[in-house]
XYZ file of C-alpha atoms in Angstrom:
393
model
C 105.652 94.330 82.045
C 109.082 94.797 83.072
C 111.219 91.947 84.436
C 111.542 93.759 87.457
C 107.553 93.833 87.920
C 107.323 89.973 87.143
C 109.227 89.832 90.445
C 107.921 91.816 92.728
C 104.336 90.707 91.526
C 104.774 86.806 92.114
C 106.266 87.939 95.834
C 103.042 89.763 96.627
C 101.005 86.748 94.689
C 102.605 84.508 98.412
C 102.967 81.628 96.146
C 104.532 79.851 99.199
C 101.260 79.436 101.255
C 98.718 76.722 99.905
C 95.676 78.775 99.830
C 97.886 80.750 97.552
C 99.310 78.771 94.880
C 95.541 76.875 94.680
C 94.210 80.467 93.538
C 97.272 81.566 91.218
C 96.704 77.764 89.549
C 92.886 77.680 89.473
C 92.821 81.166 87.303
C 95.811 80.275 85.463
C 95.762 81.209 81.635
C 94.668 78.583 79.381
C 92.714 76.604 82.072
C 89.512 74.388 80.909
C 86.315 76.076 81.158
C 83.963 73.267 80.813
C 82.221 71.148 82.926
C 79.023 71.833 84.607
C 78.430 75.226 86.363
C 77.975 75.714 89.420
C 74.114 76.727 90.717
C 73.876 81.054 90.806
C 72.225 80.898 94.197
C 74.950 79.061 95.296
C 77.039 81.724 94.472
C 74.992 84.406 96.119
C 75.418 82.185 98.694
C 79.205 82.514 98.719
C 79.417 86.009 97.517
C 77.020 86.936 100.546
C 79.330 85.324 103.062
C 82.834 86.634 101.650
C 80.852 90.157 102.389
C 80.108 89.183 105.370
C 83.965 87.711 106.355
C 84.854 91.330 105.306
C 83.275 93.081 107.610
C 83.873 91.412 110.120
C 87.469 91.220 110.034
C 87.664 94.950 110.301
C 85.999 95.207 113.698
C 84.948 98.586 113.363
C 81.408 98.073 110.800
C 82.907 99.166 107.731
C 84.031 96.635 105.067
C 87.474 95.536 104.442
C 89.344 96.972 101.042
C 90.533 93.519 100.137
C 92.089 90.647 100.611
C 95.373 90.505 99.821
C 96.491 86.814 98.798
C 99.877 87.369 101.047
C 99.083 90.224 103.312
C 95.585 89.209 104.146
C 92.641 91.066 104.820
C 93.168 94.932 104.243
C 91.411 98.261 106.827
C 88.108 99.686 106.532
C 87.457 101.394 103.218
C 84.861 103.988 103.775
C 83.541 104.214 99.827
C 82.848 100.630 99.060
C 81.353 100.157 102.363
C 79.349 102.982 101.788
C 77.979 101.457 98.124
C 77.929 98.018 99.823
C 74.622 99.395 101.611
C 72.321 98.932 99.133
C 73.636 95.506 98.530
C 73.561 94.065 102.057
C 69.597 95.530 101.837
C 69.003 94.224 99.373
C 70.415 90.598 100.444
C 68.049 90.967 103.511
C 65.164 91.262 101.124
C 65.984 87.947 99.051
C 67.143 85.577 101.900
C 64.973 87.381 104.170
C 68.317 87.646 107.040
C 67.769 90.272 108.965
C 71.267 89.780 109.912
C 71.964 91.891 106.511
C 70.121 94.741 107.356
C 71.882 94.665 110.230
C 74.833 94.777 108.725
C 73.791 97.573 106.730
C 73.542 99.276 109.772
C 76.890 98.624 111.089
C 78.304 100.502 108.306
C 76.198 103.328 108.379
C 77.253 103.903 112.016
C 80.637 103.581 110.919
C 80.186 106.235 107.905
C 78.938 109.051 110.677
C 82.216 108.449 112.396
C 84.052 109.445 109.505
C 82.466 111.763 107.683
C 84.367 115.033 107.562
C 83.090 118.786 108.975
C 82.428 119.661 106.023
C 80.262 117.018 104.998
C 82.474 114.834 103.013
C 84.052 111.821 102.678
C 87.053 111.020 103.096
C 89.897 109.485 100.304
C 91.104 106.527 100.830
C 90.905 103.061 103.449
C 90.920 103.713 107.261
C 94.217 103.809 107.894
C 94.958 106.774 105.833
C 96.405 109.595 106.677
C 95.340 112.809 106.704
C 92.206 112.212 105.632
C 91.727 114.244 102.048
C 87.927 115.265 100.832
C 86.873 113.211 97.972
C 84.833 113.521 95.393
C 83.843 110.086 94.407
C 83.630 108.571 97.726
C 81.507 111.137 98.704
C 78.744 110.191 95.920
C 79.225 106.864 96.563
C 78.423 106.436 99.889
C 75.736 109.256 99.287
C 74.264 105.798 98.007
C 74.464 103.903 100.679
C 72.923 106.435 102.821
C 69.662 107.373 100.715
C 69.013 103.454 100.067
C 69.472 103.846 104.440
C 66.789 106.469 104.167
C 64.590 105.150 102.266
C 64.496 101.564 104.203
C 64.483 102.939 107.422
C 63.266 106.469 107.610
C 66.368 107.904 109.829
C 66.725 111.687 109.259
C 69.647 111.842 111.021
C 71.513 109.643 107.328
C 69.517 112.002 105.346
C 71.069 114.900 107.616
C 74.373 113.455 106.514
C 74.065 113.092 102.927
C 72.490 116.098 102.404
C 75.552 117.159 104.366
C 77.504 115.458 101.709
C 75.724 116.639 98.628
C 75.946 119.920 99.894
C 79.571 119.600 99.753
C 79.497 118.275 96.418
C 77.686 120.895 95.531
C 80.235 123.698 96.406
C 83.088 121.897 94.468
C 81.761 121.481 91.486
C 83.115 123.883 88.807
C 80.059 126.028 86.728
C 80.421 123.737 83.867
C 79.368 120.695 85.729
C 82.915 119.131 85.775
C 84.836 118.022 89.242
C 88.721 119.238 88.916
C 88.798 119.501 92.456
C 89.338 116.657 95.249
C 89.682 113.903 92.779
C 91.816 110.606 92.388
C 94.691 112.515 90.734
C 93.735 116.079 90.511
C 92.048 116.053 87.126
C 88.680 115.522 85.833
C 87.538 111.750 84.696
C 84.039 111.320 83.140
C 83.592 107.883 85.682
C 82.575 110.462 88.150
C 79.526 110.375 86.899
C 79.592 106.794 89.146
C 78.880 109.592 91.661
C 76.750 112.263 90.173
C 74.230 109.574 89.399
C 73.198 108.919 93.525
C 73.415 112.814 93.798
C 70.086 112.609 91.559
C 68.918 109.688 93.294
C 69.503 111.627 96.449
C 67.681 114.600 94.049
C 64.342 112.396 93.697
C 64.528 110.800 97.433
C 64.314 113.773 99.446
C 62.660 116.540 96.344
C 65.749 119.071 95.956
C 66.637 120.129 92.597
C 69.643 121.273 93.568
C 70.922 117.989 93.488
C 68.630 116.703 90.713
C 70.638 119.966 88.325
C 73.764 119.565 89.510
C 74.072 115.573 88.189
C 72.360 117.225 84.870
C 74.933 119.560 84.499
C 77.604 116.947 85.363
C 76.542 114.515 82.594
C 76.094 116.978 80.500
C 80.071 117.310 80.795
C 80.373 113.685 80.702
C 78.218 113.367 77.760
C 80.670 116.346 75.665
C 83.487 114.170 76.546
C 82.243 111.880 74.214
C 83.199 110.775 70.048
C 79.921 110.760 69.182
C 81.420 108.530 65.690
C 82.639 105.900 67.900
C 80.624 106.484 71.018
C 83.462 106.622 72.626
C 83.914 108.666 76.449
C 87.106 109.890 76.780
C 89.004 110.610 80.267
C 87.504 107.277 81.190
C 90.217 105.676 82.659
C 92.573 106.202 86.231
C 95.708 108.007 84.400
C 96.951 110.712 82.054
C 98.946 107.813 80.615
C 95.073 105.584 79.763
C 93.725 109.267 78.523
C 96.254 109.624 76.099
C 95.845 106.158 74.444
C 91.958 106.506 74.660
C 91.810 103.522 76.638
C 90.341 102.739 80.000
C 90.300 99.672 82.134
C 85.931 98.001 82.290
C 86.114 98.660 85.815
C 86.014 102.807 85.133
C 84.662 102.720 81.941
C 81.708 100.519 82.849
C 81.192 103.750 86.343
C 80.739 106.267 83.711
C 77.829 103.895 80.983
C 76.532 103.143 84.706
C 76.018 106.682 85.520
C 74.961 108.560 82.416
C 72.565 105.543 81.900
C 71.066 105.850 85.149
C 70.904 109.271 85.909
C 69.132 109.527 82.005
C 66.475 107.799 84.317
C 66.285 109.034 86.747
C 65.773 113.071 85.279
C 64.268 111.263 82.471
C 66.464 112.477 79.843
C 66.029 110.174 76.576
C 69.114 111.939 75.104
C 71.494 110.545 78.200
C 70.645 106.902 77.633
C 70.633 107.711 74.220
C 74.245 108.887 74.866
C 75.239 105.690 76.607
C 73.982 102.694 74.377
C 76.429 102.758 70.993
C 79.712 101.789 74.189
C 77.333 99.649 75.450
C 76.240 97.517 72.352
C 79.513 98.187 71.025
C 81.207 96.225 74.202
C 78.703 93.527 74.106
C 79.615 92.870 70.434
C 83.147 92.776 71.544
C 82.654 90.402 74.637
C 80.615 87.680 72.338
C 82.941 87.879 69.092
C 85.459 87.353 71.826
C 83.887 85.099 74.113
C 85.253 87.370 76.931
C 85.385 91.281 77.645
C 89.166 92.018 77.984
C 89.958 94.150 80.971
C 91.187 97.158 78.772
C 88.955 98.556 75.971
C 90.364 101.422 73.614
C 88.458 103.626 72.148
C 88.151 101.351 68.384
C 86.976 99.191 70.567
C 89.146 96.490 70.744
C 91.278 94.202 73.611
C 94.323 96.099 75.029
C 94.952 93.588 77.620
C 94.543 89.611 78.409
C 93.784 89.651 81.511
C 90.187 90.381 82.973
C 88.695 92.915 85.823
C 86.264 90.795 86.660
C 84.891 93.856 88.928
C 83.980 95.105 84.978
C 82.420 91.854 83.862
C 79.763 92.232 86.538
C 79.316 95.500 85.866
C 78.746 95.320 82.399
C 76.507 92.886 83.130
C 74.098 95.206 84.983
C 74.009 97.647 82.587
C 73.379 94.917 79.268
C 70.368 93.509 81.601
C 68.848 97.042 82.626
C 69.034 97.902 78.082
C 67.454 94.492 78.164
C 64.894 95.981 80.453
C 64.030 99.131 78.945
C 64.068 97.297 75.237
C 64.675 93.411 74.660
C 67.948 92.794 72.750
C 69.319 88.807 73.541
C 73.004 90.135 71.834
C 72.806 92.114 75.484
C 71.178 89.179 77.676
C 73.829 87.076 76.175
C 76.489 89.302 76.900
C 75.424 90.354 80.155
C 75.608 85.635 80.953
C 78.257 85.350 78.961
C 80.380 88.050 81.234
C 78.702 86.469 84.480
C 79.447 83.339 83.637
C 83.261 84.010 83.060
C 83.274 85.499 86.992
C 82.150 82.549 88.514
C 84.459 80.544 86.372
C 87.013 82.735 88.457
C 85.482 82.690 91.854
C 87.141 79.832 94.138
C 83.664 77.827 96.446
C 86.324 75.324 97.588
C 88.764 76.882 99.178
C 89.797 76.989 103.041
C 90.686 79.989 103.350
C 87.659 82.722 104.148
C 89.406 85.530 103.327
C 89.524 83.186 98.999
C 86.023 81.137 99.625
C 83.486 83.163 97.394
C 85.304 85.798 96.988
C 85.785 87.773 93.299
C 89.588 88.124 92.598
C 90.148 91.561 91.018
C 91.848 89.974 87.946
C 91.468 86.911 86.226
C 94.144 85.251 86.355
C 94.512 86.941 89.754
C 97.683 88.185 89.136
C 96.962 90.230 86.201
C 97.166 94.365 85.873
C 93.729 95.293 88.236
C 94.255 95.062 91.935
C 97.169 91.868 91.284
C 96.307 88.955 93.735
C 93.514 90.618 95.820
C 90.152 89.949 96.219
C 88.492 94.203 96.295
C 84.884 93.769 98.349
C 83.389 95.573 94.960
C 84.503 93.218 92.707
C 82.046 90.787 95.652
C 79.679 93.328 95.861
C 79.006 94.236 91.723
C 78.655 90.083 91.541
C 75.751 89.879 94.202
C 74.232 93.068 92.808
C 74.604 91.514 89.181
C 73.214 87.956 90.363
C 70.500 89.477 92.363
C 69.443 91.276 89.041
C 69.908 88.153 86.727
C 67.744 86.586 89.409
C 64.484 89.381 89.258
C 64.388 88.989 85.514
C 61.779 86.795 84.315
């Protein structure tokens, strides 16, 4: 990072605020990680309470994009509000607290108000104008709408999901890729995490069009895989990432989960097999290094000194799911270590409600992925992983 970038990141941290200074200090490099671990049940409660506050902060039923150390709460973010709905429903079942189900319903109503006339859902936060349709966000939101329909039987919400899915099909290319209405206007493999929810909707609604579209997309994604290394190309955020054959673990985990989920949902063992080499390579890297780097490359080497905590939680979910298919002690160990490292960066004793119980984007918190920010999806995936861990024998 340039000197100017360092200065900008420092000013954006709000280091002069006591709560921000404590957050910066708590995730400093070289800190001691020794000592007793907090009970995962306490971590789950703290994370769930942070998610409640992120929704309450907006006043519109959506979930705030993030809490920033200097700027505070951001506006509602439709994409992640959508896929937070299944997490809220899982929390309602796990805790017996119907407030989480109520909150899932509020999120659904928020999404009903932002769906575009063609069925798509918009990119960006609620504050972004004009509202542009987004393939990835639409797929992510379908996840939440399908989960709500399964939990409630609400046919209106199923119709919302189908409208989004029909739009996705209308803009999908013949080879299965999505080249239009993407994040930066070119095809990426992490859209696997959008197509997997299209597959789920196809199963729930018994619509082969959706199942076929998801399978075509994953076929295209698997076609971007290097068979010698198992690396999925075009899994990063930018053309520079793609040219360097590297990816932040967040989007790489999106790719792996999407391939795995579609493989299981549509009984395609070839898809499951295709992502296994990557998942095992990342587990080996994590166990050998004692950490999962925030950025990795196609040789399975670290390309960052920081950790992407969202990627940690997502990879833990993937490793646990693979271990359920075929028991593997190393996958279990990697998942446990990845979650311990997230727990180590989560502040439970903070007085500031925007920081307490939330998960930073990076560790240290000023790392390059979402610097000085606690994005809602980091806490969402950590909750998902804690719930999955708690269900394990």
